[in-house]
Amino acid sequence: MEIQFVTDVSGNKTAAIVPFEEWERMEEAKDLLEHVYLSEIIKNRQNSRSCINIDDLLNAEGLTRADLES
């Protein structure tokens, strides 16, 4: 894999140019890891007793059910 770096006038790296195919593979891997991470969170919370009803959650965010419909 060939990565090219963009530098500023002082020579500090400010960006990287990655081949598109490699970028696609990294995005797929990132998505997979995110799903694994979220799955683990859900698994750990399944036996949790803490819950909140939708109206209380919306109220905490300053919203109502009507806001969801608009």
Coordinates of C-alpha atoms in Angstrom, one line a residue:
M1 CA 0.0 0.0 0.0
E2 CA 1.4 3.4 -1.0
I3 CA 0.3 6.3 1.3
Q4 CA 1.2 9.8 0.3
F5 CA 1.4 12.6 2.8
V6 CA 0.5 16.2 2.5
T7 CA 2.6 18.6 4.5
D8 CA 2.5 22.2 5.6
V9 CA 5.2 24.7 4.9
S10 CA 7.0 23.5 8.1
G11 CA 7.0 19.9 6.9
N12 CA 4.4 18.7 9.4
K13 CA 2.0 16.1 8.0
T14 CA -1.5 17.5 7.6
A15 CA -3.2 14.8 5.5
A16 CA -2.7 11.4 4.0
I17 CA -3.7 10.2 0.6
V18 CA -4.6 6.5 0.7
P19 CA -5.4 4.3 -2.3
F20 CA -9.2 4.1 -2.7
E21 CA -9.4 0.3 -2.4
E22 CA -7.5 0.5 0.9
W23 CA -9.8 3.2 2.2
E24 CA -12.8 1.1 1.3
R25 CA -11.3 -1.9 3.2
M26 CA -10.7 0.4 6.3
E27 CA -14.3 1.7 6.1
E28 CA -15.7 -1.9 6.0
A29 CA -13.4 -2.9 8.9
K30 CA -14.5 0.2 10.9
D31 CA -18.2 -0.6 10.3
L32 CA -17.6 -4.2 11.4
L33 CA -15.8 -3.1 14.6
E34 CA -18.6 -0.6 15.3
H35 CA -21.2 -3.4 15.0
V36 CA -19.1 -5.7 17.3
Y37 CA -18.8 -2.8 19.8
L38 CA -22.5 -2.0 19.8
S39 CA -23.4 -5.7 20.1
E40 CA -21.2 -6.0 23.2
I41 CA -22.9 -2.9 24.7
I42 CA -26.3 -4.4 24.0
K43 CA -25.3 -7.8 25.4
N44 CA -24.0 -6.1 28.6
R45 CA -27.1 -4.1 29.1
Q46 CA -29.7 -6.8 28.4
N47 CA -29.8 -7.8 32.1
S48 CA -29.8 -4.2 33.3
R49 CA -32.9 -3.1 35.1
S50 CA -32.5 0.5 34.4
C51 CA -34.9 1.8 31.8
I52 CA -36.7 4.9 30.9
N53 CA -40.0 5.3 29.0
I54 CA -40.0 7.2 25.7
D55 CA -41.9 10.2 27.0
D56 CA -39.4 10.7 29.8
L57 CA -36.5 10.4 27.4
L58 CA -38.1 12.9 25.0
N59 CA -38.8 15.3 27.8
A60 CA -35.2 15.1 29.0
E61 CA -34.1 16.1 25.5
G62 CA -36.7 18.9 25.3
L63 CA -38.9 17.1 22.8
T64 CA -42.4 15.6 22.5
R65 CA -43.9 12.8 20.5
A66 CA -45.2 15.5 18.1
D67 CA -41.6 16.5 17.4
L68 CA -40.9 13.0 16.1
E69 CA -43.7 13.3 13.6
S70 CA -42.5 16.5 12.0

